[in-house]
């Protein structure tokens, strides 16, 4: 059950990050924890001119899950 909530939270954080990107808003880099998981959300510029949005879930300070998507340049 906690695993399901974690993956749902990651999906939400990914969608929030994409919406913030489209609206030129800042994103919260460290969204609130869920259960035993903490999260980090980042946007980096890739070498090909695209931007990369990543959401990482950590459990006991070790990476447990990672979602990554590309964003169109601004």
PDB file of C-alpha atoms in Angstrom:
ATOM      1  CA  UNK A   1       0.000   0.000   0.000  1.00  0.00           C
ATOM      2  CA  UNK A   2       2.817   2.420   0.853  1.00  0.00           C
ATOM      3  CA  UNK A   3       4.466   1.578  -2.466  1.00  0.00           C
ATOM      4  CA  UNK A   4       1.265   2.546  -4.311  1.00  0.00           C
ATOM      5  CA  UNK A   5       1.040   5.864  -2.451  1.00  0.00           C
ATOM      6  CA  UNK A   6       4.697   6.553  -3.218  1.00  0.00           C
ATOM      7  CA  UNK A   7       4.276   5.975  -6.962  1.00  0.00           C
ATOM      8  CA  UNK A   8       1.084   8.064  -7.005  1.00  0.00           C
ATOM      9  CA  UNK A   9       2.915  10.892  -5.199  1.00  0.00           C
ATOM     10  CA  UNK A  10       5.770  10.675  -7.698  1.00  0.00           C
ATOM     11  CA  UNK A  11       3.297  10.956 -10.572  1.00  0.00           C
ATOM     12  CA  UNK A  12       1.693  13.978  -8.908  1.00  0.00           C
ATOM     13  CA  UNK A  13       5.086  15.639  -8.336  1.00  0.00           C
ATOM     14  CA  UNK A  14       6.020  14.962 -11.977  1.00  0.00           C
ATOM     15  CA  UNK A  15       2.772  16.525 -13.248  1.00  0.00           C
ATOM     16  CA  UNK A  16       3.195  19.528 -10.923  1.00  0.00           C
ATOM     17  CA  UNK A  17       6.721  20.005 -12.240  1.00  0.00           C
ATOM     18  CA  UNK A  18       5.518  19.926 -15.865  1.00  0.00           C
ATOM     19  CA  UNK A  19       2.718  22.404 -15.090  1.00  0.00           C
ATOM     20  CA  UNK A  20       5.160  24.749 -13.345  1.00  0.00           C
ATOM     21  CA  UNK A  21       7.468  24.540 -16.368  1.00  0.00           C
ATOM     22  CA  UNK A  22       4.671  25.470 -18.784  1.00  0.00           C
ATOM     23  CA  UNK A  23       3.587  28.377 -16.565  1.00  0.00           C
ATOM     24  CA  UNK A  24       7.174  29.586 -15.953  1.00  0.00           C
ATOM     25  CA  UNK A  25       6.710  29.023 -12.207  1.00  0.00           C
ATOM     26  CA  UNK A  26       9.347  27.801  -9.796  1.00  0.00           C
ATOM     27  CA  UNK A  27       9.125  24.245  -8.521  1.00  0.00           C
ATOM     28  CA  UNK A  28       9.569  23.005  -4.995  1.00  0.00           C
ATOM     29  CA  UNK A  29      12.764  20.950  -5.146  1.00  0.00           C
ATOM     30  CA  UNK A  30      11.948  18.792  -2.119  1.00  0.00           C
ATOM     31  CA  UNK A  31       8.234  17.943  -1.971  1.00  0.00           C
ATOM     32  CA  UNK A  32       6.813  16.715   1.369  1.00  0.00           C
ATOM     33  CA  UNK A  33       7.587  13.136   2.475  1.00  0.00           C
ATOM     34  CA  UNK A  34       5.121  10.249   2.201  1.00  0.00           C
ATOM     35  CA  UNK A  35       5.534   7.517   4.798  1.00  0.00           C
ATOM     36  CA  UNK A  36       9.155   6.353   4.798  1.00  0.00           C
ATOM     37  CA  UNK A  37       9.951   8.073   1.481  1.00  0.00           C
ATOM     38  CA  UNK A  38      11.393  11.510   0.805  1.00  0.00           C
ATOM     39  CA  UNK A  39      11.417  13.107  -2.633  1.00  0.00           C
ATOM     40  CA  UNK A  40      13.520  15.380  -4.779  1.00  0.00           C
ATOM     41  CA  UNK A  41      12.396  17.098  -7.965  1.00  0.00           C
ATOM     42  CA  UNK A  42      14.891  18.771 -10.301  1.00  0.00           C
ATOM     43  CA  UNK A  43      15.049  20.345 -13.753  1.00  0.00           C
ATOM     44  CA  UNK A  44      18.354  20.236 -15.609  1.00  0.00           C
ATOM     45  CA  UNK A  45      19.387  21.338 -19.082  1.00  0.00           C
ATOM     46  CA  UNK A  46      20.427  18.388 -21.220  1.00  0.00           C
ATOM     47  CA  UNK A  47      23.228  18.433 -23.785  1.00  0.00           C
ATOM     48  CA  UNK A  48      20.739  18.367 -26.676  1.00  0.00           C
ATOM     49  CA  UNK A  49      18.988  21.610 -25.672  1.00  0.00           C
ATOM     50  CA  UNK A  50      16.062  19.832 -24.045  1.00  0.00           C
ATOM     51  CA  UNK A  51      15.397  20.088 -20.348  1.00  0.00           C
ATOM     52  CA  UNK A  52      15.087  17.050 -18.095  1.00  0.00           C
ATOM     53  CA  UNK A  53      12.608  16.848 -15.223  1.00  0.00           C
ATOM     54  CA  UNK A  54      13.379  14.171 -12.645  1.00  0.00           C
ATOM     55  CA  UNK A  55      11.487  13.036  -9.569  1.00  0.00           C
ATOM     56  CA  UNK A  56      13.433  10.743  -7.243  1.00  0.00           C
ATOM     57  CA  UNK A  57      12.050   8.862  -4.229  1.00  0.00           C
ATOM     58  CA  UNK A  58      14.474   7.963  -1.456  1.00  0.00           C
ATOM     59  CA  UNK A  59      13.940   5.403   1.264  1.00  0.00           C
ATOM     60  CA  UNK A  60      16.433   5.384   4.121  1.00  0.00           C
ATOM     61  CA  UNK A  61      18.515   7.899   2.108  1.00  0.00           C
ATOM     62  CA  UNK A  62      18.914   5.455  -0.815  1.00  0.00           C
ATOM     63  CA  UNK A  63      17.293   5.954  -4.214  1.00  0.00           C
ATOM     64  CA  UNK A  64      14.244   3.711  -4.507  1.00  0.00           C
ATOM     65  CA  UNK A  65      12.504   5.061  -7.645  1.00  0.00           C
ATOM     66  CA  UNK A  66      13.198   7.611 -10.385  1.00  0.00           C
ATOM     67  CA  UNK A  67      10.870   9.143 -12.970  1.00  0.00           C
ATOM     68  CA  UNK A  68      12.400  11.234 -15.758  1.00  0.00           C
ATOM     69  CA  UNK A  69      10.857  13.111 -18.676  1.00  0.00           C
ATOM     70  CA  UNK A  70      11.954  15.675 -21.234  1.00  0.00           C
ATOM     71  CA  UNK A  71      10.613  19.230 -21.383  1.00  0.00           C
ATOM     72  CA  UNK A  72      10.557  21.498 -24.402  1.00  0.00           C
ATOM     73  CA  UNK A  73      13.005  24.427 -24.269  1.00  0.00           C
ATOM     74  CA  UNK A  74      11.811  27.809 -23.145  1.00  0.00           C
TER      75      UNK A  74
END
